Short mmCIF file of C-alpha atoms in Angstrom, two decimals:
data_model
loop_
_atom_site.label_atom_id
_atom_site.label_comp_id
_atom_site.label_asym_id
_atom_site.label_seq_id
_atom_site.Cartn_x
_atom_site.Cartn_y
_atom_site.Cartn_z
CA ARG A 22 0.00 0.00 0.00
CA LEU A 23 1.29 3.46 -0.79
CA THR A 24 1.27 6.01 2.04
CA GLN A 25 0.99 9.67 1.22
CA VAL A 26 4.50 10.77 2.06
CA ARG A 27 4.18 14.07 0.27
CA TRP A 28 2.36 15.88 3.13
CA SER A 29 3.70 14.11 6.19
CA ARG A 30 7.07 15.11 7.65
CA TYR A 31 7.67 11.53 8.77
CA SER A 32 9.34 9.03 6.43
CA PRO A 33 7.20 5.97 5.52
CA SER A 34 9.11 3.68 7.90
CA PHE A 35 7.57 5.39 10.96
CA LEU A 36 4.77 3.48 12.76
CA GLU A 37 1.69 4.86 14.60
CA PRO A 38 1.88 4.87 18.44
CA GLU A 39 0.11 1.93 20.13
CA VAL A 40 -2.17 3.13 22.93
CA ASN A 41 -3.77 -0.15 24.03
CA LYS A 42 -2.21 -1.02 27.43
CA GLU A 43 -3.64 -4.54 27.48
CA LEU A 44 -1.55 -5.54 24.49
CA TYR A 45 1.66 -4.86 26.39
CA GLN A 46 0.43 -6.46 29.62
CA LYS A 47 -0.33 -9.82 27.99
CA PRO A 48 2.26 -12.52 28.85
CA GLN A 49 4.36 -13.93 26.01
CA GLU A 50 2.41 -17.20 25.65
CA GLU A 51 -1.00 -15.63 24.94
CA LEU A 52 0.15 -13.57 21.99
CA SER A 53 -0.81 -14.81 18.53
CA GLU A 54 1.72 -15.04 15.67
CA GLU A 55 0.72 -11.70 14.12
CA GLU A 56 0.84 -9.87 17.43
CA LYS A 57 4.32 -11.31 18.16
CA ALA A 58 5.57 -10.21 14.74
CA LYS A 59 4.05 -6.76 15.27
CA LEU A 60 5.70 -6.30 18.67
CA GLU A 61 9.06 -7.38 17.26
CA LEU A 62 8.74 -4.88 14.43
CA ARG A 63 7.87 -2.11 16.89
CA ALA A 64 11.02 -2.87 18.87
CA VAL A 65 13.15 -2.07 15.83
CA ARG A 66 11.31 0.68 13.94
CA LEU A 67 10.93 4.37 14.85
CA ILE A 68 7.50 5.48 16.23
CA LYS A 69 5.69 8.76 15.41
CA ALA A 70 5.05 11.22 18.26
CA ALA A 71 1.69 10.69 19.98
CA PRO A 72 -0.65 13.73 19.69
CA PRO A 73 -1.78 15.24 23.02
CA SER A 74 -5.42 14.33 22.40
CA LEU A 75 -4.60 10.59 22.19
CA SER A 76 -5.01 8.92 25.59
CA SER A 77 -4.80 5.36 26.92
CA SER A 78 -7.36 5.88 29.70
CA VAL A 79 -10.63 3.96 29.95
CA PHE A 80 -12.55 7.21 29.77
CA GLY A 81 -11.04 8.36 26.51
CA ASP A 82 -13.11 7.60 23.42
CA PRO A 83 -11.66 8.29 19.93
CA MET A 84 -15.14 8.89 18.51
CA ILE A 85 -16.00 11.43 21.21
CA SER A 86 -12.68 13.26 20.71
CA LYS A 87 -13.27 13.38 16.93
CA PHE A 88 -16.75 14.82 17.54
CA THR A 89 -15.41 17.43 19.99
CA ASN A 90 -12.80 18.47 17.43
CA MET A 91 -15.50 18.95 14.83
CA MET A 92 -17.60 21.02 17.24
CA MET A 93 -14.60 23.22 18.09
CA LYS A 94 -14.59 26.79 16.75
CA ASP A 95 -11.47 28.99 16.50
CA GLY A 96 -9.42 26.45 18.39
CA ASN A 97 -11.46 26.75 21.59
CA LYS A 98 -11.06 23.13 22.72
CA VAL A 99 -11.92 23.94 26.35
CA LEU A 100 -15.37 25.19 25.34
CA ALA A 101 -15.98 22.28 22.94
CA ARG A 102 -15.02 19.72 25.61
CA SER A 103 -17.22 21.33 28.24
CA LEU A 104 -20.15 21.39 25.78
CA MET A 105 -19.60 17.70 25.09
CA ALA A 106 -19.52 16.91 28.82
CA GLN A 107 -22.72 18.89 29.38
CA THR A 108 -24.40 17.07 26.45
CA LEU A 109 -23.55 13.65 27.92
CA GLU A 110 -24.76 14.84 31.35
CA ALA A 111 -28.04 16.09 29.81
CA ILE A 112 -28.59 12.74 28.05
CA LYS A 113 -27.95 10.85 31.30
CA ARG A 114 -30.35 13.09 33.26
CA LYS A 115 -33.15 12.72 30.68
CA GLN A 116 -32.77 8.96 30.57
CA LEU A 117 -32.70 8.72 34.39
CA GLU A 118 -35.91 10.74 34.67
CA LYS A 119 -37.56 8.42 32.16
CA TYR A 120 -36.21 5.42 34.06
CA HIS A 121 -37.64 6.56 37.39
CA LYS A 122 -41.05 7.27 35.91
CA ALA A 123 -41.33 4.08 33.84
CA PRO A 124 -43.21 1.00 35.17
CA GLU A 125 -41.21 -2.05 36.26
CA ALA A 126 -41.61 -3.93 32.97
CA GLU A 127 -40.04 -1.19 30.84
CA LYS A 128 -37.19 -0.30 33.20
CA GLU A 129 -34.77 -2.75 31.60
CA THR A 130 -35.35 -1.52 28.05
CA ILE A 131 -34.35 2.09 28.86
CA GLU A 132 -30.68 2.67 28.01
CA CYS A 133 -28.98 5.00 30.51
CA ASN A 134 -25.36 4.92 29.35
CA PRO A 135 -24.75 8.13 27.35
CA TYR A 136 -21.75 6.64 25.51
CA VAL A 137 -23.84 3.73 24.23
CA ILE A 138 -26.54 6.15 23.09
CA PHE A 139 -23.98 8.36 21.35
CA HIS A 140 -22.39 5.46 19.45
CA GLN A 141 -25.70 3.92 18.47
CA ALA A 142 -27.10 7.29 17.33
CA LEU A 143 -24.06 7.93 15.14
CA LYS A 144 -24.31 4.45 13.68
CA ASN A 145 -27.98 5.04 12.85
CA CYS A 146 -27.14 8.34 11.11
CA GLN A 147 -24.42 6.94 8.85
CA PRO A 148 -25.46 6.72 5.16
CA ILE A 149 -24.60 3.52 3.28
CA ILE A 150 -24.31 4.98 -0.19
CA GLY A 151 -23.40 8.50 -1.28
CA LEU A 152 -23.45 10.63 -4.41
CA SER A 153 -20.41 11.93 -6.27
CA SER A 154 -20.42 14.44 -9.16
CA ILE A 155 -18.81 13.12 -12.35
CA THR A 156 -18.53 15.24 -15.55
CA ARG A 157 -19.13 13.44 -18.85
CA GLY A 158 -19.51 15.29 -22.15
CA GLY A 159 -19.99 18.71 -20.54
CA LYS A 160 -22.78 17.59 -18.17
CA THR A 161 -22.28 16.76 -14.47
CA TYR A 162 -24.10 13.70 -13.22
CA GLN A 163 -24.73 12.72 -9.56
CA VAL A 164 -23.48 9.15 -9.49
CA PRO A 165 -24.30 6.76 -6.60
CA VAL A 166 -21.07 5.55 -5.04
CA PRO A 167 -20.20 3.32 -2.03
CA LEU A 168 -18.69 5.32 0.83
CA LYS A 169 -15.67 4.52 2.93
CA ASP A 170 -16.05 4.13 6.73
CA ASN A 171 -14.26 7.38 7.49
CA ARG A 172 -16.47 9.29 5.06
CA LYS A 173 -19.64 7.78 6.57
CA ARG A 174 -18.59 8.76 10.10
CA PHE A 175 -17.63 12.24 8.95
CA LEU A 176 -20.97 12.79 7.17
CA ALA A 177 -22.98 11.60 10.21
CA MET A 178 -21.11 13.93 12.60
CA LYS A 179 -21.23 16.84 10.15
CA TRP A 180 -24.99 16.53 9.67
CA LEU A 181 -25.53 16.32 13.42
CA ILE A 182 -23.51 19.47 14.12
CA THR A 183 -24.99 21.57 11.28
CA GLU A 184 -28.50 20.51 12.29
CA CYS A 185 -27.90 21.58 15.89
CA ARG A 186 -26.30 24.87 14.90
CA GLU A 187 -28.94 25.95 12.42
CA ASN A 188 -32.33 24.62 13.47
CA LYS A 189 -32.46 25.78 17.07
CA LYS A 190 -35.14 27.92 18.60
CA ARG A 191 -33.84 31.10 20.14
CA ARG A 192 -32.04 30.74 23.50
CA THR A 193 -31.72 26.94 23.47
CA LEU A 194 -28.17 25.98 24.33
CA MET A 195 -26.08 23.56 22.30
CA PRO A 196 -25.95 20.70 24.88
CA GLU A 197 -29.74 20.78 25.23
CA LYS A 198 -30.34 20.65 21.47
CA LEU A 199 -27.59 18.07 20.85
CA SER A 200 -28.95 15.74 23.54
CA GLN A 201 -32.42 16.02 21.98
CA GLU A 202 -31.09 15.17 18.50
CA LEU A 203 -28.97 12.27 19.78
CA LEU A 204 -31.91 10.73 21.61
CA GLN A 205 -34.08 11.06 18.49
CA ALA A 206 -31.37 9.51 16.31
CA PHE A 207 -31.03 6.67 18.83
CA LYS A 208 -34.70 5.85 18.25
CA ASN A 209 -34.32 6.23 14.45
CA GLU A 210 -36.50 9.34 14.26
CA GLY A 211 -35.65 13.00 13.75
CA PRO A 212 -34.37 15.29 10.97
CA ILE A 213 -30.93 13.69 10.55
CA ILE A 214 -32.34 10.24 9.90
CA LYS A 215 -34.68 11.91 7.39
CA LYS A 216 -31.69 13.48 5.64
CA LYS A 217 -30.01 10.10 5.45
CA HIS A 218 -33.15 8.58 3.89
CA MET A 219 -33.33 11.46 1.37
CA LEU A 220 -29.76 10.74 0.31
CA HIS A 221 -30.55 7.04 -0.10
CA LYS A 222 -33.63 7.91 -2.21
CA MET A 223 -31.59 10.24 -4.46
CA ALA A 224 -29.00 7.50 -4.94
CA GLU A 225 -31.78 5.02 -5.78
CA ALA A 226 -33.28 7.52 -8.25
CA ASN A 227 -29.94 7.99 -10.00
CA ARG A 228 -29.32 4.26 -10.37
CA ALA A 229 -29.05 4.63 -14.13
CA TYR A 230 -25.76 6.52 -13.90
CA ALA A 231 -24.10 3.93 -11.66
CA HIS A 232 -22.05 2.59 -14.57
CA PHE A 233 -20.17 5.93 -14.80
CA ARG A 234 -18.19 4.90 -11.75
CA TRP A 235 -14.80 3.45 -12.59
CA TRP A 236 -13.46 2.65 -9.08
CA LEU B 29 -2.88 25.11 48.81
CA ASP B 30 -3.06 22.51 51.49
CA HIS B 31 -4.59 19.33 50.09
CA GLY B 32 -5.68 17.11 52.94
CA TYR B 33 -4.71 13.58 52.15
CA ALA B 34 -6.49 12.22 55.18
CA LEU B 35 -9.43 10.01 54.31
CA HIS B 36 -12.95 11.12 54.96
CA THR B 37 -14.26 10.07 58.40
CA THR B 38 -16.81 7.55 57.15
CA ALA B 39 -14.22 5.86 54.98
CA LYS B 40 -11.86 5.93 58.00
CA ASP B 41 -14.49 4.16 60.09
CA CYS B 42 -14.83 1.59 57.36
CA PHE B 43 -11.09 0.91 57.25
CA SER B 44 -10.64 0.91 61.01
CA SER B 45 -13.33 -1.71 61.31
CA LEU B 46 -11.48 -3.70 58.65
CA ALA B 47 -8.28 -3.58 60.69
CA SER B 48 -9.95 -4.62 63.94
CA GLN B 49 -12.11 -7.38 62.52
CA ASP B 50 -9.63 -9.27 60.42
CA ALA B 51 -11.39 -12.58 60.87
CA GLN B 52 -14.83 -11.27 59.89
CA THR B 53 -15.51 -10.11 56.36
CA LEU B 54 -16.62 -6.55 55.78
CA THR B 55 -20.39 -6.69 55.35
CA GLU B 56 -21.09 -3.00 55.00
CA THR B 57 -22.18 -2.01 51.53
CA PRO B 58 -21.41 1.50 50.26
CA ARG B 59 -25.08 2.30 50.88
CA GLU B 60 -24.61 1.75 54.64
CA VAL B 61 -21.36 3.64 54.79
CA PHE B 62 -22.56 6.81 53.10
CA TYR B 63 -26.29 6.91 53.89
CA THR B 64 -28.17 6.95 57.21
CA SER B 65 -31.65 5.75 57.81
CA GLU B 66 -31.97 8.41 60.55
CA ASN B 67 -34.26 10.90 58.83
CA ASP B 68 -34.97 13.13 61.83
CA PRO B 69 -32.48 16.01 62.03
CA ALA B 70 -32.99 16.27 65.81
CA LYS B 71 -31.44 12.84 66.32
CA HIS B 72 -28.34 13.47 64.19
CA ALA B 73 -25.18 12.95 66.27
CA GLU B 74 -21.44 13.04 65.60
CA HIS B 75 -21.28 9.50 64.31
CA HIS B 76 -23.69 10.55 61.56
CA GLU B 77 -21.23 13.11 60.30
CA GLY B 78 -20.50 12.82 56.61
CA ARG B 79 -23.51 10.64 55.91
CA HIS B 80 -26.53 11.60 53.84
CA TYR B 81 -30.09 11.48 55.12
CA SER B 82 -33.17 11.68 52.96
CA ILE B 83 -36.04 14.15 53.13
CA PRO B 84 -39.40 12.90 51.77
CA LEU B 85 -40.43 14.82 48.67
CA GLU B 86 -43.70 16.19 50.15
CA GLU B 87 -41.74 17.71 53.03
CA VAL B 88 -39.29 19.24 50.56
CA LYS B 89 -42.15 21.02 48.80
CA ALA B 90 -43.67 22.18 52.09
CA VAL B 91 -40.53 23.27 53.95
CA PHE B 92 -38.29 24.48 51.09
CA PRO B 93 -40.44 26.19 48.44
CA HIS B 94 -37.59 28.57 47.69
CA GLY B 95 -34.63 27.56 49.81
CA LEU B 96 -32.58 24.99 47.92
CA PRO B 97 -29.80 25.90 45.47
CA PRO B 98 -30.72 25.35 41.76
CA ARG B 99 -28.16 22.54 41.23
CA PHE B 100 -29.65 20.59 44.15
CA GLN B 101 -33.16 21.05 42.78
CA GLN B 102 -31.95 19.63 39.45
CA GLN B 103 -30.52 16.61 41.28
CA ILE B 104 -33.84 16.08 43.09
CA LYS B 105 -35.67 16.18 39.77
CA THR B 106 -33.29 13.68 38.13
CA PHE B 107 -33.04 11.13 40.93
CA ASN B 108 -36.49 11.59 42.51
CA GLU B 109 -34.96 11.77 46.00
CA ALA B 110 -33.43 14.50 48.18
CA TYR B 111 -30.36 13.46 50.19
CA VAL B 112 -28.65 16.07 52.37
CA MET B 113 -25.25 15.53 53.97
CA VAL B 114 -24.88 15.91 57.75
CA ARG B 115 -22.07 18.39 58.37
CA LYS B 116 -20.20 19.35 61.56
CA PRO B 117 -21.24 23.06 61.62
CA ALA B 118 -24.87 21.98 61.38
CA LEU B 119 -24.48 19.67 64.39
CA GLU B 120 -22.81 22.50 66.33
CA LEU B 121 -25.73 24.81 65.51
CA PHE B 122 -28.20 22.17 66.71
CA THR B 123 -26.54 22.04 70.14
CA TYR B 124 -26.65 25.82 70.37
CA LEU B 125 -30.27 26.03 69.27
CA LYS B 126 -31.38 23.27 71.62
CA SER B 127 -29.77 24.98 74.59
CA SER B 128 -30.77 28.55 73.66
CA ASN B 129 -32.48 30.58 76.35
CA PHE B 130 -35.56 32.28 74.94
CA ALA B 131 -35.75 34.91 77.66
CA HIS B 132 -32.47 36.45 76.43
CA PRO B 133 -32.25 38.45 73.20
CA ALA B 134 -31.64 36.44 70.05
CA VAL B 135 -28.19 35.06 69.27
CA ARG B 136 -26.92 35.59 65.74
CA TYR B 137 -24.84 32.90 64.03
CA VAL B 138 -22.76 33.27 60.88
CA ILE B 139 -22.00 30.34 58.58
CA TYR B 140 -18.95 31.21 56.53
CA GLY B 141 -16.57 29.36 54.27
CA GLU B 142 -15.06 29.11 50.81
CA ARG B 143 -17.03 28.67 47.64
CA GLY B 144 -18.68 25.28 47.24
CA THR B 145 -18.15 24.06 50.81
CA GLY B 146 -21.85 23.61 51.70
CA LYS B 147 -22.99 26.79 53.47
CA THR B 148 -26.43 26.87 51.80
CA MET B 149 -26.96 23.16 52.41
CA THR B 150 -26.01 23.56 56.10
CA LEU B 151 -28.55 26.38 56.34
CA CYS B 152 -31.21 24.17 54.74
CA HIS B 153 -30.35 21.36 57.22
CA VAL B 154 -30.87 23.77 60.14
CA ILE B 155 -34.14 25.03 58.65
CA HIS B 156 -35.40 21.46 58.29
CA PHE B 157 -34.50 20.81 61.94
CA CYS B 158 -36.36 23.91 63.11
CA ALA B 159 -39.37 23.15 60.93
CA ARG B 160 -39.56 19.66 62.47
CA GLN B 161 -39.36 21.16 65.96
CA GLY B 162 -42.26 23.50 65.14
CA TRP B 163 -40.45 26.82 64.92
CA LEU B 164 -41.56 29.55 62.54
CA VAL B 165 -38.90 29.84 59.87
CA LEU B 166 -38.27 33.14 58.08
CA HIS B 167 -36.08 32.09 55.17
CA ILE B 168 -34.73 34.54 52.62
CA PRO B 169 -33.21 32.28 49.95
CA ASP B 170 -30.73 34.77 48.51
CA ALA B 171 -30.36 38.38 49.67
CA HIS B 172 -28.55 39.15 46.41
CA LEU B 173 -31.80 38.72 44.48
CA TRP B 174 -33.23 41.74 46.29
CA VAL B 175 -30.21 43.91 45.67
CA LYS B 176 -29.50 43.41 41.97
CA ASN B 177 -31.30 42.88 38.67
CA CYS B 178 -34.62 44.30 39.83
CA ARG B 179 -36.79 45.41 36.95
CA LYS B 180 -39.45 47.52 38.62
CA LEU B 181 -38.53 49.99 41.29
CA MET B 182 -41.33 52.21 42.56
CA GLN B 183 -41.24 54.99 45.03
CA SER B 184 -42.63 53.83 48.34
CA SER B 185 -46.00 55.26 49.35
CA TYR B 186 -45.21 54.85 53.06
CA ASN B 187 -41.95 56.79 53.06
CA LYS B 188 -41.12 59.12 50.19
CA LYS B 189 -37.36 58.56 50.29
CA ARG B 190 -37.46 54.76 49.94
CA LEU B 191 -37.93 52.50 46.93
CA ASP B 192 -40.22 49.50 46.64
CA GLN B 193 -39.65 46.18 44.88
CA PRO B 194 -43.07 44.70 44.10
CA LEU B 195 -41.93 41.61 42.14
CA GLN B 196 -39.40 40.27 44.62
CA ALA B 197 -41.65 41.04 47.59
CA SER B 198 -44.66 39.22 46.12
CA ALA B 199 -42.54 36.20 45.14
CA TRP B 200 -41.18 35.96 48.69
CA LEU B 201 -44.65 36.34 50.24
CA LYS B 202 -45.97 33.51 48.08
CA ASN B 203 -43.22 31.15 49.23
CA PHE B 204 -43.55 32.29 52.86
CA LYS B 205 -47.22 31.41 52.73
CA ILE B 206 -46.48 27.87 51.51
CA SER B 207 -43.90 27.17 54.20
CA ASN B 208 -45.64 28.60 57.27
CA GLU B 209 -49.36 28.16 56.65
CA ARG B 210 -50.51 27.15 60.10
CA PHE B 211 -48.74 30.04 61.84
CA LEU B 212 -50.41 32.60 59.60
CA LYS B 213 -53.82 31.61 60.93
CA GLU B 214 -52.79 31.71 64.58
CA ILE B 215 -50.93 35.01 64.80
CA LYS B 216 -53.07 38.14 65.11
CA THR B 217 -51.99 41.69 64.25
CA HIS B 218 -51.57 44.31 67.00
CA LYS B 219 -52.34 47.42 64.99
CA LYS B 220 -54.62 48.57 62.24
CA TYR B 221 -52.89 48.93 58.86
CA VAL B 222 -54.21 51.10 56.05
CA TRP B 223 -53.05 50.06 52.60
CA GLY B 224 -54.75 52.65 50.47
CA LYS B 225 -57.99 54.57 50.17
CA ARG B 226 -60.29 51.59 50.51
CA GLU B 227 -58.20 48.72 51.86
CA SER B 228 -57.28 48.34 55.49
CA THR B 229 -56.59 45.46 57.86
CA GLU B 230 -58.29 45.61 61.27
CA GLU B 231 -56.56 45.03 64.55
CA GLY B 232 -56.64 41.40 65.64
CA SER B 233 -57.01 39.87 62.16
CA PRO B 234 -54.79 36.89 61.29
CA LEU B 235 -51.45 37.51 59.55
CA GLY B 236 -52.69 35.46 56.62
CA GLU B 237 -54.84 38.42 55.61
CA VAL B 238 -51.81 40.72 55.47
CA VAL B 239 -50.07 38.22 53.22
CA GLU B 240 -53.15 37.92 50.99
CA GLN B 241 -53.27 41.71 50.80
CA GLY B 242 -49.64 41.84 49.73
CA LEU B 243 -50.22 39.20 47.06
CA ALA B 244 -53.41 40.76 45.75
CA ARG B 245 -52.14 44.34 45.64
CA VAL B 246 -48.64 43.97 44.27
CA ARG B 247 -47.93 47.67 44.72
CA SER B 248 -48.03 47.41 48.49
CA ALA B 249 -46.23 44.03 48.66
CA SER B 250 -43.02 45.45 50.14
CA ASP B 251 -45.00 47.24 52.84
CA ALA B 252 -46.82 43.98 53.57
CA VAL B 253 -43.44 42.30 54.05
CA GLY B 254 -42.42 45.07 56.48
CA VAL B 255 -45.66 44.62 58.43
CA VAL B 256 -45.16 40.84 58.64
CA LEU B 257 -41.64 41.25 59.99
CA LYS B 258 -42.72 43.83 62.57
CA GLU B 259 -45.61 41.68 63.80
CA LEU B 260 -43.41 38.60 64.06
CA ARG B 261 -40.88 40.51 66.13
CA GLN B 262 -43.55 41.76 68.54
CA HIS B 263 -45.14 38.33 68.92
CA CYS B 264 -41.79 36.71 69.50
CA GLN B 265 -41.11 39.00 72.44
CA LEU B 266 -44.40 37.88 73.97
CA GLY B 267 -43.16 34.32 73.59
CA ALA B 268 -45.98 32.64 71.66
CA PHE B 269 -43.64 30.70 69.33
CA ARG B 270 -40.00 30.39 68.36
CA LEU B 271 -38.68 32.28 65.37
CA LEU B 272 -35.70 31.45 63.19
CA VAL B 273 -34.51 34.10 60.73
CA ALA B 274 -32.29 32.56 58.04
CA VAL B 275 -30.76 34.78 55.37
CA ASP B 276 -28.54 33.39 52.61
CA GLY B 277 -25.95 35.90 51.39
CA VAL B 278 -26.32 38.30 54.31
CA ASN B 279 -23.45 40.48 53.08
CA ALA B 280 -25.71 41.75 50.31
CA LEU B 281 -27.74 43.73 52.86
CA TRP B 282 -24.76 45.88 53.71
CA GLY B 283 -22.92 46.02 50.42
CA ARG B 284 -23.60 48.08 47.31
CA THR B 285 -26.56 47.60 44.99
CA THR B 286 -26.38 47.51 41.20
CA LEU B 287 -29.69 49.36 40.97
CA LYS B 288 -30.06 52.92 39.77
CA LYS B 289 -32.77 55.51 40.26
CA GLU B 290 -34.42 57.23 37.32
CA ASP B 291 -31.86 60.00 37.34
CA ARG B 292 -29.09 57.34 37.09
CA SER B 293 -27.80 57.88 40.61
CA PRO B 294 -26.86 54.71 42.51
CA VAL B 295 -29.19 53.31 45.14
CA SER B 296 -27.77 52.52 48.55
CA PRO B 297 -29.28 49.51 50.41
CA GLU B 298 -31.00 51.63 53.10
CA GLU B 299 -33.21 53.18 50.44
CA LEU B 300 -34.84 49.82 49.60
CA THR B 301 -37.84 49.03 51.83
CA LEU B 302 -37.18 45.28 51.87
CA VAL B 303 -33.54 45.67 52.88
CA TYR B 304 -34.38 48.33 55.50
CA ASN B 305 -36.98 46.13 57.16
CA LEU B 306 -34.76 43.09 57.03
CA ARG B 307 -31.90 44.95 58.68
CA LYS B 308 -34.19 45.70 61.64
CA MET B 309 -34.72 41.92 61.97
CA MET B 310 -30.98 41.40 62.05
CA MET B 311 -30.61 43.38 65.28
CA ASN B 312 -30.78 41.35 68.45
CA ASN B 313 -33.26 43.55 70.28
CA TRP B 314 -36.06 40.94 70.17
#
């Protein structure tokens, strides 16, 4: 596989830092062949510097940090992180209130863990197929195209953030609106899920141009 | 900054019991270590220190219509239960209050401390204790609310130099009514009060009527508050009941206000009727 060396200051022989503590705490016997080969390689090769936002703690979630970075404006990470914390707190409070009011039979179905809700909501918002503009003979056609995982995650997070920034009533704060949208997406309702379905319908409508894709 | 690395007392108890009972296994769950089943503030002793006791929700609505800090009210709404921690200053205050001599003039106590150390919650604990004992509780939730961000300021009809605050006064009267209903029917006024051309309260009518008057005619609400305070002071000297005056943020009564008169000159606290009447309560001549 070719790595894009043109933009990165590191030479291609550098490896990414390994954050998973459990991998290093496993005794020699339990490691599989691939893991042994990987550890041996890491003993010899140079490693890239770990960015400050990468952490090995149980509480650090790469998805949450990516989302906070996307919410950040003008480099104000402190504000973005506090907004994220308040959103998760708001989700937890809403779910707890529902839990205490629900009858005994439904208590087990209510999900109270805000991280689980966040991940599930993002998964529900991810489109499966996207559109890409291809120019043939002077005309641009919207061609349905399979999306990569990174692109899907990016689109879901981008839609969520733009929806919360634009369609708020006056004086509602971001954590309040975000928690509302996340809970709706968790149940597969709400404007972001509708947007995803619209994209799928457009792709289905433009099925005829699918053969324009060459990758 | 001096960070105390000593463990909290309840956790210390837990570990000391571990050390002494090596043979037995520790059977206390975290619920037993941090919570008490002793829900009566009068029976709280030093071994309860650091533990939380619960107040039933109906009592919360009756005793604290306006007393609790907003974060705590949010917690009550989320978890459907109100747990207050028993703190050492509160226990000290209980001993003083239990042994207070009602023939002498009132003793004034100050709860002070850094930000976030539990002064308001200690005050609420003491108020709950007094409410259970049957005292009349005069609770001003936050004196700062009366001294800043007031929309309507009117010139007082009683005294030309002072300014009235109808909104804050009527809000306080409403909450006072909820917390002390039975006292309002028992206490009778000593004087006749004239509110305007047609409204007046006769001598010997229950205090509840004064409160109703203040709520109905918002213009004279601050004067109604002044009347209530004066009557309570007089009755307390006669010894009919026990009175507890609890003010959160007392320093606001003697500091500066952010309010301005119509000619943009700053208002000093003495010129506000509510603050003036409350300062008279703060003296220990009753």
